[in-house]
Amino acid sequence: MARVLVLAGDAAEELDSMYPVFRLREGGHEAVVAAPTSRAIKLVVHDFEPEWDAYTEKPGHTLPVDLAFADVDPEGFDGLVIPGGRAPEYIRTDPDVARIVRHFFERGLPVGTICHGPQVPAALGLLKGRTTAAFPPLKVDMELAGATFVDAPDVVDGAMVSCRGWPDLPEWSRAFMDVLEKSQVPA
């Protein structure tokens, strides 16, 4: 069983957050949610409506939080997931998030990013030379961060698995679970 840290915050996208938590638990793994504080976070629902040029955002459910970022010891985790929504936009500036995310990238541990989630490693300079998916309007941001952008539902680059957003979660989850489970096999 792997312990996987999920980094989120208020305005994280509901499906991007809850789907991986439940999928990890369904797979027999432990999903631990971390946020700026230990209070439950308020999720949002993003949808694509025909009369809008951009997605819409509505209030979603709350998600219980297990740890504040400052209390996370990344040594105790086997993988990391960064859901999308607006949360990555502001959690990427948190020094504890930087400490945590660098730990996983430096050790080649499984990292899953969904939708806007790649904004976090991009801001830390961790996507240089990597291949990633992201919400398609972030293509330029990913390229400016030094990444090759791929518009696909399950982009695997070593131990990093990324996707465009919640419609890709079935494909992303299969790919991430495969990377996570292969990382658990003793060498």
mmCIF file of C-alpha atoms in Angstrom:
data_model
loop_
_atom_site.group_PDB
_atom_site.id
_atom_site.type_symbol
_atom_site.label_atom_id
_atom_site.label_comp_id
_atom_site.label_asym_id
_atom_site.label_seq_id
_atom_site.Cartn_x
_atom_site.Cartn_y
_atom_site.Cartn_z
ATOM 1 C CA MET A 1 0.000 0.000 0.000
ATOM 2 C CA ALA A 2 1.300 3.432 -0.973
ATOM 3 C CA ARG A 3 0.754 6.671 0.913
ATOM 4 C CA VAL A 4 -0.072 9.449 -1.519
ATOM 5 C CA LEU A 5 -0.184 13.122 -0.630
ATOM 6 C CA VAL A 6 -2.835 15.281 -2.321
ATOM 7 C CA LEU A 7 -1.961 19.006 -2.316
ATOM 8 C CA ALA A 8 -5.066 21.179 -2.542
ATOM 9 C CA GLY A 9 -6.716 24.318 -1.230
ATOM 10 C CA ASP A 10 -9.881 26.341 -1.488
ATOM 11 C CA ALA A 11 -11.195 26.503 -5.072
ATOM 12 C CA ALA A 12 -9.575 23.218 -6.058
ATOM 13 C CA GLU A 13 -11.775 21.570 -8.678
ATOM 14 C CA GLU A 14 -14.102 19.033 -7.070
ATOM 15 C CA LEU A 15 -13.698 16.148 -9.516
ATOM 16 C CA ASP A 16 -9.940 16.775 -9.861
ATOM 17 C CA SER A 17 -9.671 16.438 -6.071
ATOM 18 C CA MET A 18 -12.202 13.823 -5.015
ATOM 19 C CA TYR A 19 -11.812 11.385 -7.916
ATOM 20 C CA PRO A 20 -8.102 10.693 -7.235
ATOM 21 C CA VAL A 21 -8.682 10.468 -3.466
ATOM 22 C CA PHE A 22 -11.418 7.873 -3.927
ATOM 23 C CA ARG A 23 -9.543 6.021 -6.703
ATOM 24 C CA LEU A 24 -6.433 5.719 -4.555
ATOM 25 C CA ARG A 25 -8.469 4.438 -1.613
ATOM 26 C CA GLU A 26 -10.329 2.019 -3.888
ATOM 27 C CA GLY A 27 -6.937 0.714 -5.020
ATOM 28 C CA GLY A 28 -5.917 -0.018 -1.431
ATOM 29 C CA HIS A 29 -3.689 3.039 -1.033
ATOM 30 C CA GLU A 30 -3.828 5.795 1.553
ATOM 31 C CA ALA A 31 -4.703 9.277 0.263
ATOM 32 C CA VAL A 32 -3.737 12.110 2.611
ATOM 33 C CA VAL A 33 -5.048 15.600 1.838
ATOM 34 C CA ALA A 34 -2.875 18.602 2.686
ATOM 35 C CA ALA A 35 -3.861 22.267 2.382
ATOM 36 C CA PRO A 36 -2.715 25.648 3.725
ATOM 37 C CA THR A 37 -4.492 24.905 7.029
ATOM 38 C CA SER A 38 -6.100 21.799 8.481
ATOM 39 C CA ARG A 39 -9.685 23.041 8.089
ATOM 40 C CA ALA A 40 -11.855 21.468 5.399
ATOM 41 C CA ILE A 41 -11.380 23.139 2.023
ATOM 42 C CA LYS A 42 -14.148 24.464 -0.193
ATOM 43 C CA LEU A 43 -14.094 22.843 -3.631
ATOM 44 C CA VAL A 44 -15.555 24.268 -6.843
ATOM 45 C CA VAL A 45 -17.248 22.678 -9.831
ATOM 46 C CA HIS A 46 -16.022 23.744 -13.263
ATOM 47 C CA ASP A 47 -18.255 23.113 -16.216
ATOM 48 C CA PHE A 48 -18.312 23.877 -19.911
ATOM 49 C CA GLU A 49 -21.530 25.468 -21.058
ATOM 50 C CA PRO A 50 -22.366 26.157 -24.712
ATOM 51 C CA GLU A 51 -23.120 29.847 -24.221
ATOM 52 C CA TRP A 52 -19.746 30.527 -22.524
ATOM 53 C CA ASP A 53 -16.320 30.885 -24.113
ATOM 54 C CA ALA A 54 -14.642 29.848 -20.842
ATOM 55 C CA TYR A 55 -15.580 27.374 -18.142
ATOM 56 C CA THR A 56 -17.973 28.362 -15.383
ATOM 57 C CA GLU A 57 -17.357 27.899 -11.682
ATOM 58 C CA LYS A 58 -19.902 26.986 -9.035
ATOM 59 C CA PRO A 59 -19.543 26.096 -5.335
ATOM 60 C CA GLY A 60 -18.883 22.425 -4.691
ATOM 61 C CA HIS A 61 -18.553 20.171 -1.672
ATOM 62 C CA THR A 62 -16.008 20.489 1.096
ATOM 63 C CA LEU A 63 -13.083 18.118 1.415
ATOM 64 C CA PRO A 64 -11.636 17.189 4.818
ATOM 65 C CA VAL A 65 -7.957 18.036 5.249
ATOM 66 C CA ASP A 66 -5.556 15.764 7.107
ATOM 67 C CA LEU A 67 -2.512 18.042 7.364
ATOM 68 C CA ALA A 68 -1.470 21.644 6.898
ATOM 69 C CA PHE A 69 1.358 22.086 4.371
ATOM 70 C CA ALA A 70 3.715 23.146 7.191
ATOM 71 C CA ASP A 71 3.142 19.805 8.952
ATOM 72 C CA VAL A 72 3.904 17.582 5.944
ATOM 73 C CA ASP A 73 6.994 15.395 6.117
ATOM 74 C CA PRO A 74 7.319 14.291 2.490
ATOM 75 C CA GLU A 75 9.572 11.381 3.524
ATOM 76 C CA GLY A 76 6.430 9.611 4.719
ATOM 77 C CA PHE A 77 4.832 9.517 1.260
ATOM 78 C CA ASP A 78 5.286 7.440 -1.876
ATOM 79 C CA GLY A 79 3.535 9.729 -4.349
ATOM 80 C CA LEU A 80 1.992 13.134 -4.882
ATOM 81 C CA VAL A 81 -1.146 14.408 -6.633
ATOM 82 C CA ILE A 82 -1.814 18.061 -7.460
ATOM 83 C CA PRO A 83 -5.438 18.603 -8.537
ATOM 84 C CA GLY A 84 -6.524 21.510 -10.711
ATOM 85 C CA GLY A 85 -8.936 24.347 -10.224
ATOM 86 C CA ARG A 86 -7.771 27.739 -8.982
ATOM 87 C CA ALA A 87 -5.919 26.352 -5.954
ATOM 88 C CA PRO A 88 -2.632 25.695 -7.839
ATOM 89 C CA GLU A 89 -2.526 29.379 -8.752
ATOM 90 C CA TYR A 90 -1.963 30.382 -5.122
ATOM 91 C CA ILE A 91 -0.566 27.280 -3.397
ATOM 92 C CA ARG A 92 2.421 27.392 -5.782
ATOM 93 C CA THR A 93 3.724 30.419 -3.850
ATOM 94 C CA ASP A 94 3.707 28.610 -0.486
ATOM 95 C CA PRO A 95 7.273 27.782 0.656
ATOM 96 C CA ASP A 96 6.109 24.496 2.182
ATOM 97 C CA VAL A 97 4.514 23.484 -1.120
ATOM 98 C CA ALA A 98 7.845 24.183 -2.827
ATOM 99 C CA ARG A 99 9.661 22.039 -0.240
ATOM 100 C CA ILE A 100 7.176 19.196 -0.661
ATOM 101 C CA VAL A 101 6.985 19.200 -4.463
ATOM 102 C CA ARG A 102 10.765 19.415 -4.898
ATOM 103 C CA HIS A 103 11.133 16.348 -2.665
ATOM 104 C CA PHE A 104 9.063 14.201 -5.040
ATOM 105 C CA PHE A 105 10.685 15.477 -8.240
ATOM 106 C CA GLU A 106 14.238 15.196 -6.888
ATOM 107 C CA ARG A 107 13.666 11.553 -5.919
ATOM 108 C CA GLY A 108 11.809 10.542 -9.073
ATOM 109 C CA LEU A 109 8.705 9.567 -7.096
ATOM 110 C CA PRO A 110 5.263 9.427 -8.744
ATOM 111 C CA VAL A 111 3.686 12.845 -9.274
ATOM 112 C CA GLY A 112 0.241 13.278 -10.780
ATOM 113 C CA THR A 113 -0.995 16.632 -12.022
ATOM 114 C CA ILE A 114 -4.502 17.375 -13.227
ATOM 115 C CA CYS A 115 -5.730 20.355 -15.268
ATOM 116 C CA HIS A 116 -4.150 23.459 -13.639
ATOM 117 C CA GLY A 117 -2.038 21.280 -11.298
ATOM 118 C CA PRO A 118 1.125 21.603 -13.463
ATOM 119 C CA GLN A 119 1.213 25.299 -12.544
ATOM 120 C CA VAL A 120 2.838 24.253 -9.263
ATOM 121 C CA PRO A 121 5.906 22.402 -10.631
ATOM 122 C CA ALA A 122 6.103 24.923 -13.507
ATOM 123 C CA ALA A 123 6.455 27.801 -11.028
ATOM 124 C CA LEU A 124 9.263 25.895 -9.305
ATOM 125 C CA GLY A 125 11.207 25.301 -12.533
ATOM 126 C CA LEU A 126 10.570 21.552 -12.339
ATOM 127 C CA LEU A 127 9.038 21.081 -15.798
ATOM 128 C CA LYS A 128 12.117 22.097 -17.807
ATOM 129 C CA GLY A 129 12.795 19.363 -20.343
ATOM 130 C CA ARG A 130 9.667 17.423 -19.335
ATOM 131 C CA THR A 131 6.542 16.521 -21.278
ATOM 132 C CA THR A 132 3.205 17.449 -19.746
ATOM 133 C CA ALA A 133 -0.480 17.839 -20.393
ATOM 134 C CA ALA A 134 -2.482 20.599 -18.732
ATOM 135 C CA PHE A 135 -5.691 22.510 -19.263
ATOM 136 C CA PRO A 136 -5.184 23.458 -22.947
ATOM 137 C CA PRO A 137 -5.164 27.261 -22.421
ATOM 138 C CA LEU A 138 -2.050 26.694 -20.238
ATOM 139 C CA LYS A 139 -0.038 25.441 -23.253
ATOM 140 C CA VAL A 140 1.946 28.685 -23.500
ATOM 141 C CA ASP A 141 2.591 28.718 -19.729
ATOM 142 C CA MET A 142 3.899 25.138 -19.852
ATOM 143 C CA GLU A 143 6.143 25.942 -22.817
ATOM 144 C CA LEU A 144 7.458 29.075 -21.097
ATOM 145 C CA ALA A 145 8.290 26.836 -18.117
ATOM 146 C CA GLY A 146 10.450 24.737 -20.470
ATOM 147 C CA ALA A 147 8.043 21.834 -20.940
ATOM 148 C CA THR A 148 6.755 20.187 -24.075
ATOM 149 C CA PHE A 149 2.963 20.444 -24.014
ATOM 150 C CA VAL A 150 0.888 17.469 -25.172
ATOM 151 C CA ASP A 151 -2.881 17.712 -25.579
ATOM 152 C CA ALA A 152 -3.740 14.218 -24.311
ATOM 153 C CA PRO A 153 -5.613 12.534 -21.437
ATOM 154 C CA ASP A 154 -2.730 10.583 -19.899
ATOM 155 C CA VAL A 155 0.755 11.915 -20.524
ATOM 156 C CA VAL A 156 3.438 9.884 -18.763
ATOM 157 C CA ASP A 157 6.953 11.337 -18.455
ATOM 158 C CA GLY A 158 8.951 9.030 -16.216
ATOM 159 C CA ALA A 159 7.179 9.109 -12.853
ATOM 160 C CA MET A 160 5.055 12.150 -13.748
ATOM 161 C CA VAL A 161 1.510 11.627 -15.043
ATOM 162 C CA SER A 162 -0.559 14.579 -16.259
ATOM 163 C CA CYS A 163 -3.865 15.280 -17.957
ATOM 164 C CA ARG A 164 -5.979 18.156 -19.294
ATOM 165 C CA GLY A 165 -8.763 18.072 -16.699
ATOM 166 C CA TRP A 166 -11.582 16.116 -15.121
ATOM 167 C CA PRO A 167 -12.933 14.610 -18.374
ATOM 168 C CA ASP A 168 -9.576 12.752 -18.604
ATOM 169 C CA LEU A 169 -9.685 11.269 -15.103
ATOM 170 C CA PRO A 170 -10.397 7.635 -16.143
ATOM 171 C CA GLU A 171 -7.328 7.559 -18.425
ATOM 172 C CA TRP A 172 -5.191 9.618 -16.042
ATOM 173 C CA SER A 173 -6.128 7.390 -13.089
ATOM 174 C CA ARG A 174 -5.181 4.185 -14.915
ATOM 175 C CA ALA A 175 -1.825 5.682 -15.900
ATOM 176 C CA PHE A 176 -1.109 7.151 -12.453
ATOM 177 C CA MET A 177 -2.069 3.928 -10.643
ATOM 178 C CA ASP A 178 0.208 1.981 -12.990
ATOM 179 C CA VAL A 179 3.165 4.315 -12.311
ATOM 180 C CA LEU A 180 2.443 4.286 -8.561
ATOM 181 C CA GLU A 181 2.134 0.503 -8.323
ATOM 182 C CA LYS A 182 5.290 -0.091 -10.385
ATOM 183 C CA SER A 183 7.156 2.268 -8.037
ATOM 184 C CA GLN A 184 6.127 0.064 -5.104
ATOM 185 C CA VAL A 185 7.833 -3.053 -6.498
ATOM 186 C CA PRO A 186 11.126 -3.645 -4.645
ATOM 187 C CA ALA A 187 14.160 -3.207 -6.924
#
